[in-house]
Short mmCIF file of C-alpha atoms and ligand atoms in Angstrom, two decimals:
data_model
loop_
_atom_site.label_atom_id
_atom_site.label_comp_id
_atom_site.label_asym_id
_atom_site.label_seq_id
_atom_site.Cartn_x
_atom_site.Cartn_y
_atom_site.Cartn_z
CA MET A 1 10.08 -90.26 -1.62
CA LYS A 2 14.35 -90.82 -2.00
CA ASN A 3 15.92 -88.54 -4.77
CA THR A 4 16.74 -91.23 -6.98
CA LYS A 5 13.44 -92.57 -6.68
CA ILE A 6 12.44 -89.04 -7.49
CA ASP A 7 15.13 -89.01 -10.08
CA ASN A 8 14.17 -92.13 -11.85
CA THR A 9 10.22 -91.17 -12.33
CA LEU A 10 10.93 -87.66 -13.46
CA ASN A 11 12.97 -89.38 -15.70
CA GLN A 12 10.50 -91.46 -17.19
CA VAL A 13 7.94 -89.52 -18.15
CA SER A 14 10.39 -86.42 -19.32
CA TYR A 15 8.84 -87.07 -23.25
CA SER A 16 5.66 -85.84 -22.50
CA LYS A 17 5.24 -82.18 -21.16
CA THR A 18 1.83 -83.54 -19.53
CA LEU A 19 3.07 -86.05 -17.46
CA PHE A 20 6.17 -84.63 -16.51
CA SER A 21 3.40 -81.86 -15.15
CA LYS A 22 1.34 -84.19 -13.10
CA VAL A 23 4.25 -86.16 -11.62
CA PHE A 24 6.20 -83.67 -10.79
CA ILE A 25 2.87 -80.97 -9.05
CA PHE A 26 2.07 -84.36 -7.46
CA ILE A 27 5.75 -85.03 -5.56
CA ILE A 28 6.04 -80.88 -4.28
CA TYR A 29 2.63 -81.44 -2.84
CA ARG A 30 3.82 -84.57 -0.78
CA ILE A 31 6.10 -82.60 0.89
CA PRO A 32 4.30 -80.33 3.24
CA ASN A 33 5.72 -76.53 4.04
CA MET A 34 4.47 -73.01 4.63
CA ILE A 35 5.06 -71.13 2.36
CA ASN A 36 5.47 -67.16 3.83
CA SER A 37 7.18 -64.54 1.49
CA LEU A 38 7.63 -64.59 -1.97
CA ILE A 39 10.95 -64.25 -2.46
CA SER A 40 12.65 -63.42 0.96
CA TYR A 41 15.22 -60.68 1.03
CA MET A 42 15.91 -58.06 3.67
CA GLY A 43 13.33 -55.62 3.26
CA GLY A 44 10.81 -57.66 3.84
CA LYS A 45 7.76 -56.62 6.28
CA PHE A 46 5.85 -60.71 6.83
CA LYS A 47 8.57 -60.98 10.16
CA MET A 48 6.39 -58.51 11.31
CA ARG A 49 3.37 -59.49 11.21
CA LYS A 50 2.85 -59.15 14.81
CA GLU A 51 3.65 -55.40 15.09
CA LEU A 52 1.68 -54.78 11.70
CA GLN A 53 -1.79 -56.87 12.78
CA GLU A 54 -1.55 -55.00 16.57
CA VAL A 55 -1.05 -51.47 14.59
CA PHE A 56 -4.04 -52.52 12.13
CA GLN A 57 -5.91 -53.42 15.21
CA ILE A 58 -6.09 -50.13 16.98
CA LEU A 59 -6.33 -47.97 13.79
CA SER A 60 -9.74 -50.51 12.72
CA GLN A 61 -11.81 -49.54 15.73
CA LYS A 62 -12.26 -46.60 14.50
CA ASN A 63 -11.98 -46.63 10.94
CA THR A 64 -14.01 -48.46 8.02
CA TYR A 65 -11.51 -49.32 5.58
CA THR A 66 -12.75 -50.63 1.71
CA THR A 67 -9.45 -50.27 -0.09
CA PHE A 68 -5.82 -50.72 1.12
CA ILE A 69 -2.55 -49.02 -1.05
CA ASP A 70 1.21 -50.40 -0.54
CA GLY A 71 2.66 -47.70 -1.87
CA PHE A 72 6.23 -49.25 -1.74
CA PHE A 73 4.82 -53.03 -2.47
CA GLY A 74 8.24 -55.03 -2.92
CA MET A 75 7.94 -58.45 -2.35
CA GLY A 76 4.25 -58.20 -0.95
CA GLY A 77 5.52 -59.23 2.70
CA SER A 78 3.30 -56.07 4.29
CA LEU A 79 0.04 -57.68 2.29
CA LYS A 80 0.79 -61.10 2.97
CA ALA A 81 1.48 -60.31 6.99
CA LEU A 82 -2.26 -58.06 7.01
CA SER A 83 -4.33 -59.92 4.31
CA ASP A 84 -6.54 -61.95 6.93
CA ALA A 85 -7.05 -59.27 8.83
CA LEU A 86 -7.79 -57.25 6.06
CA LEU A 87 -10.02 -59.69 4.72
CA LYS A 88 -12.12 -60.01 8.00
CA HIS A 89 -12.53 -56.08 7.99
CA GLY A 90 -13.95 -56.34 4.40
CA VAL A 91 -11.29 -54.55 2.59
CA LYS A 92 -11.62 -55.36 -1.22
CA LYS A 93 -9.80 -53.47 -3.33
CA ILE A 94 -5.87 -53.55 -2.77
CA ILE A 95 -4.05 -50.84 -4.57
CA VAL A 96 0.01 -51.91 -4.79
CA ASN A 97 2.71 -49.56 -6.26
CA ASP A 98 6.88 -50.32 -6.72
CA ILE A 99 8.44 -47.97 -9.04
CA ASN A 100 10.75 -51.40 -10.55
CA PRO A 101 8.59 -52.53 -13.85
CA CYS A 102 9.81 -56.19 -13.05
CA ILE A 103 8.51 -56.79 -9.74
CA ILE A 104 5.29 -54.81 -10.52
CA ASN A 105 4.95 -57.17 -13.11
CA MET A 106 6.11 -60.11 -11.24
CA HIS A 107 2.96 -59.68 -9.32
CA LYS A 108 0.72 -58.98 -12.04
CA CYS A 109 1.48 -62.02 -13.44
CA ILE A 110 1.02 -64.36 -10.02
CA ARG A 111 -2.35 -62.95 -9.26
CA ASN A 112 -3.46 -63.27 -13.63
CA ASN A 113 -1.36 -65.55 -15.51
CA ARG A 114 -0.65 -68.45 -12.80
CA ASP A 115 -0.65 -71.90 -15.43
CA GLU A 116 1.40 -69.89 -17.75
CA MET A 117 3.62 -69.17 -15.20
CA VAL A 118 3.88 -72.79 -13.73
CA ASN A 119 4.39 -74.15 -17.19
CA TYR A 120 6.94 -71.69 -18.02
CA PHE A 121 8.70 -73.46 -14.54
CA LEU A 122 7.81 -76.98 -15.61
CA GLU A 123 8.74 -76.45 -19.19
CA THR A 124 12.22 -75.18 -18.11
CA ILE A 125 12.58 -77.61 -15.75
CA ARG A 126 11.60 -80.78 -17.80
CA LYS A 127 13.80 -79.20 -21.17
CA ASP A 128 17.24 -77.69 -19.55
CA VAL A 129 17.44 -79.96 -15.96
CA VAL A 130 15.73 -83.24 -16.77
CA ILE A 131 15.57 -84.19 -20.59
CA PRO A 132 19.76 -83.22 -20.43
CA HIS A 133 21.11 -85.25 -17.29
CA GLY A 134 18.50 -88.15 -17.22
CA LYS A 135 17.36 -86.71 -13.24
CA LEU A 136 16.24 -83.66 -11.25
CA HIS A 137 19.02 -83.70 -8.84
CA ILE A 138 21.95 -82.68 -11.12
CA SER A 139 25.13 -81.93 -9.68
CA VAL A 140 26.34 -78.18 -8.14
CA GLU A 141 28.46 -77.41 -11.08
CA ASP A 142 25.77 -78.56 -13.62
CA PHE A 143 23.79 -76.29 -11.38
CA ILE A 144 25.77 -73.35 -12.25
CA GLU A 145 26.07 -73.63 -15.44
CA PHE A 146 22.29 -74.07 -15.52
CA LYS A 147 21.71 -70.83 -13.34
CA LYS A 148 24.14 -69.21 -15.77
CA ILE A 149 21.28 -69.95 -18.58
CA LEU A 150 18.76 -68.35 -16.42
CA VAL A 151 20.37 -65.11 -15.82
CA GLN A 152 21.36 -65.04 -19.22
CA ARG A 153 17.99 -65.67 -20.50
CA PHE A 154 16.46 -62.70 -18.10
CA TYR A 155 18.99 -60.40 -18.77
CA THR A 156 18.26 -60.64 -22.30
CA LEU A 157 14.20 -59.90 -21.72
CA GLN A 158 14.96 -57.43 -18.84
CA ASP A 159 17.55 -55.50 -21.63
CA LYS A 160 14.22 -55.37 -23.94
CA ARG A 161 12.45 -54.56 -21.25
CA GLU A 162 10.01 -57.30 -21.42
CA TYR A 163 8.09 -57.67 -18.37
CA GLY A 164 5.95 -60.80 -18.68
CA VAL A 165 5.23 -64.57 -17.59
CA GLU A 166 8.86 -65.65 -18.48
CA THR A 167 10.82 -62.77 -17.01
CA SER A 168 8.48 -62.81 -13.70
CA THR A 169 8.74 -66.60 -13.47
CA LEU A 170 12.92 -66.08 -13.76
CA PHE A 171 13.16 -63.88 -11.42
CA ILE A 172 11.18 -65.94 -9.10
CA MET A 173 13.39 -68.96 -9.33
CA LEU A 174 16.60 -66.72 -9.88
CA SER A 175 15.80 -65.34 -6.10
CA ALA A 176 15.95 -68.52 -4.57
CA PHE A 177 19.60 -68.28 -4.82
CA ASN A 178 19.26 -64.85 -3.04
CA PHE A 179 20.78 -63.47 0.10
CA SER A 180 22.60 -60.11 1.04
CA GLY A 181 24.10 -58.68 -1.72
CA VAL A 182 23.30 -61.25 -4.43
CA VAL A 183 19.95 -60.22 -5.90
CA THR A 184 20.76 -56.19 -6.22
CA PHE A 185 17.99 -53.63 -7.87
CA LYS A 186 19.17 -50.36 -8.92
CA LYS A 187 17.93 -47.68 -9.32
CA ASP A 188 17.05 -47.03 -12.99
CA GLY A 189 14.48 -50.76 -12.12
CA ILE A 190 17.75 -53.01 -13.39
CA ILE A 191 18.18 -56.32 -11.10
CA ASN A 192 21.20 -58.36 -11.02
CA PHE A 193 21.85 -61.67 -9.91
CA SER A 194 24.97 -63.44 -10.37
CA ASN A 195 25.93 -66.25 -10.94
CA ALA A 196 27.29 -68.29 -8.32
CA ILE A 197 25.62 -71.12 -5.87
CA TYR A 198 26.31 -70.08 -2.60
CA ASP A 199 24.29 -72.49 -0.96
CA HIS A 200 23.82 -75.80 -2.28
CA LYS A 201 20.15 -76.27 -0.05
CA ASP A 202 19.18 -73.59 -2.59
CA ILE A 203 19.08 -75.60 -5.27
CA ASN A 204 15.95 -76.85 -3.74
CA ASP A 205 14.12 -73.79 -2.67
CA LEU A 206 13.72 -73.65 -6.20
CA LEU A 207 13.19 -76.60 -7.12
CA PHE A 208 10.31 -77.85 -4.48
CA ASN A 209 9.00 -74.42 -3.34
CA THR A 210 8.78 -71.96 -6.81
CA ILE A 211 5.08 -73.61 -7.94
CA LYS A 212 4.40 -73.29 -4.27
CA ARG A 213 5.28 -69.78 -4.15
CA ILE A 214 3.64 -69.01 -7.45
CA ASP A 215 0.12 -70.90 -5.62
CA THR A 216 0.13 -69.40 -2.60
CA PHE A 217 0.73 -65.72 -3.78
CA SER A 218 -1.94 -66.19 -6.53
CA GLU A 219 -4.80 -67.31 -4.47
CA LEU A 220 -3.94 -65.02 -2.27
CA TYR A 221 -3.72 -61.85 -5.08
CA ASN A 222 -7.30 -63.27 -6.56
CA LYS A 223 -9.30 -62.63 -2.90
CA PHE A 224 -9.21 -59.15 -3.65
CA ASP A 225 -9.73 -56.91 -6.66
CA MET A 226 -6.29 -56.14 -7.50
CA GLU A 227 -4.76 -52.59 -9.39
CA PHE A 228 -0.77 -52.42 -9.84
CA TYR A 229 0.43 -49.35 -10.63
CA ASN A 230 4.16 -48.77 -11.82
CA THR A 231 4.92 -45.20 -10.86
CA ASP A 232 7.53 -43.07 -8.43
CA TYR A 233 5.62 -42.93 -5.38
CA PHE A 234 4.67 -39.16 -5.06
CA GLN A 235 2.71 -39.80 -8.34
CA LEU A 236 0.70 -42.73 -6.47
CA HIS A 237 -0.31 -40.22 -4.09
CA HIS A 238 -1.54 -37.56 -5.85
CA ARG A 239 -3.58 -39.97 -7.66
CA PHE A 240 -5.26 -41.34 -4.84
CA LYS A 241 -5.08 -38.90 -2.18
CA GLY A 242 -8.32 -38.25 -1.60
CA LEU A 243 -9.77 -41.59 -2.13
CA LYS A 244 -11.97 -42.75 1.06
CA ASN A 245 -11.64 -45.82 4.07
CA THR A 246 -8.65 -45.97 2.56
CA LEU A 247 -5.37 -47.07 4.82
CA TRP A 248 -2.50 -46.64 3.57
CA ASN A 249 1.03 -48.33 3.79
CA ILE A 250 4.57 -46.51 3.15
CA ASP A 251 7.30 -49.02 3.51
CA THR A 252 9.83 -46.97 2.43
CA VAL A 253 13.51 -48.15 1.27
C1 SAM B 301 11.39 -51.61 1.85
S1 SAM B 301 10.39 -52.49 0.07
C2 SAM B 301 8.98 -52.74 0.55
C3 SAM B 301 9.02 -53.97 1.44
C4 SAM B 301 7.12 -54.93 1.27
N1 SAM B 301 6.67 -53.93 2.40
C5 SAM B 301 7.59 -56.20 1.70
O1 SAM B 301 7.14 -56.40 2.54
O2 SAM B 301 7.92 -57.10 0.91
C6 SAM B 301 10.71 -51.26 -1.22
C7 SAM B 301 10.17 -51.12 -2.41
O3 SAM B 301 10.10 -49.62 -3.02
C8 SAM B 301 10.39 -49.92 -3.72
N2 SAM B 301 10.49 -48.41 -4.49
C9 SAM B 301 11.80 -47.47 -4.59
N3 SAM B 301 11.68 -46.08 -4.08
C10 SAM B 301 10.41 -45.97 -4.84
C11 SAM B 301 9.82 -45.20 -5.04
N4 SAM B 301 10.53 -43.66 -5.47
N5 SAM B 301 8.52 -45.11 -5.25
C12 SAM B 301 7.32 -46.67 -4.82
N6 SAM B 301 8.43 -47.69 -4.99
C13 SAM B 301 9.51 -47.08 -4.70
C14 SAM B 301 11.89 -50.66 -4.21
O4 SAM B 301 11.52 -51.21 -5.64
C15 SAM B 301 11.05 -51.51 -3.35
O5 SAM B 301 10.47 -52.82 -3.68
#
C-alpha cells in the first residue's frame, strides 16, 4: 500500500479508536518481516544464536534441564536465541533478572499486558500523530517534535519510578531510534534518550514494528512459566543457587 493511501485511510478512521486500531493492525501485518530482537542494541546476544545453540546442544546431552535462569536479561536476546531448543528439551520455567527496573518491568508487561501496551501505542499514534497532522507519514521536523513529547512523557514516569504499561511501551517506541550512544543505561537504572532523530528510516521502525515486537515477544514469553526479578545478580544467585536441573545464562555487561 502506498504511503498516501495509508495516510488517507488512517485519517478517515482516526475519529474511532476501534476502527483505527483494526485498520492500523491490518496494514502493519500486510508487511511481512521477521522480528528477532525487542530492541536492537550492542550487547544483544541474538546474533550469537548459532554459538549459543551449539553450547546448549552439548550441555543438554548430559544434563536434563527444567529451568533456565538468565541473570542479566537485558533485551532477552539470549532467551530468544535459545527458545526453540529450550522448548524442545522440555524447559518450562524461565527465571529472568535485570538490575534495571525499567528493563525488567518492560518484559513483565510484554508477557502479561500485551493488549494494554498495544492499545497505548495505537492511541499515542492516533491522538499525537494522525489526528493533529491528518496523516501518519509526517515530516521529519514534526517527528522530532513528536519524539520530544515521548521523551518528556518517559522522563516524567521514570522520575516517579512508575514502570508500568506506559513506561514500557514508550521505552520500546523510543528505542526504535536507537544506536550506540543514543540510549544510555546508567548504573542507577536511569535511562536517557536524546531528542534527535538520526536516521529517518527509524520512523518506519517505530510505526510499523512496535506492535510486532510486542506480539513476537509476548507470544514467546507465554510459552513458558516466567518469573521476573529486579535485583543485583549476586542476590539472585544466592536465592537460586541450590535449584536442581537449572541452566544459568550469565551475560554480564
Ligand atoms: C549484556 S546485557 C545482557 C544482554 C542479553 N543477554 C541480551 O541478549 O539481550 C547486560 C544486562 O545486565 C544488566 N546488569 C548490569 N549489572 C547487573 C547486575 N549487577 N545484576 C543484574 N543485572 C545487571 C544491565 O542492565 C543489562 O541489561
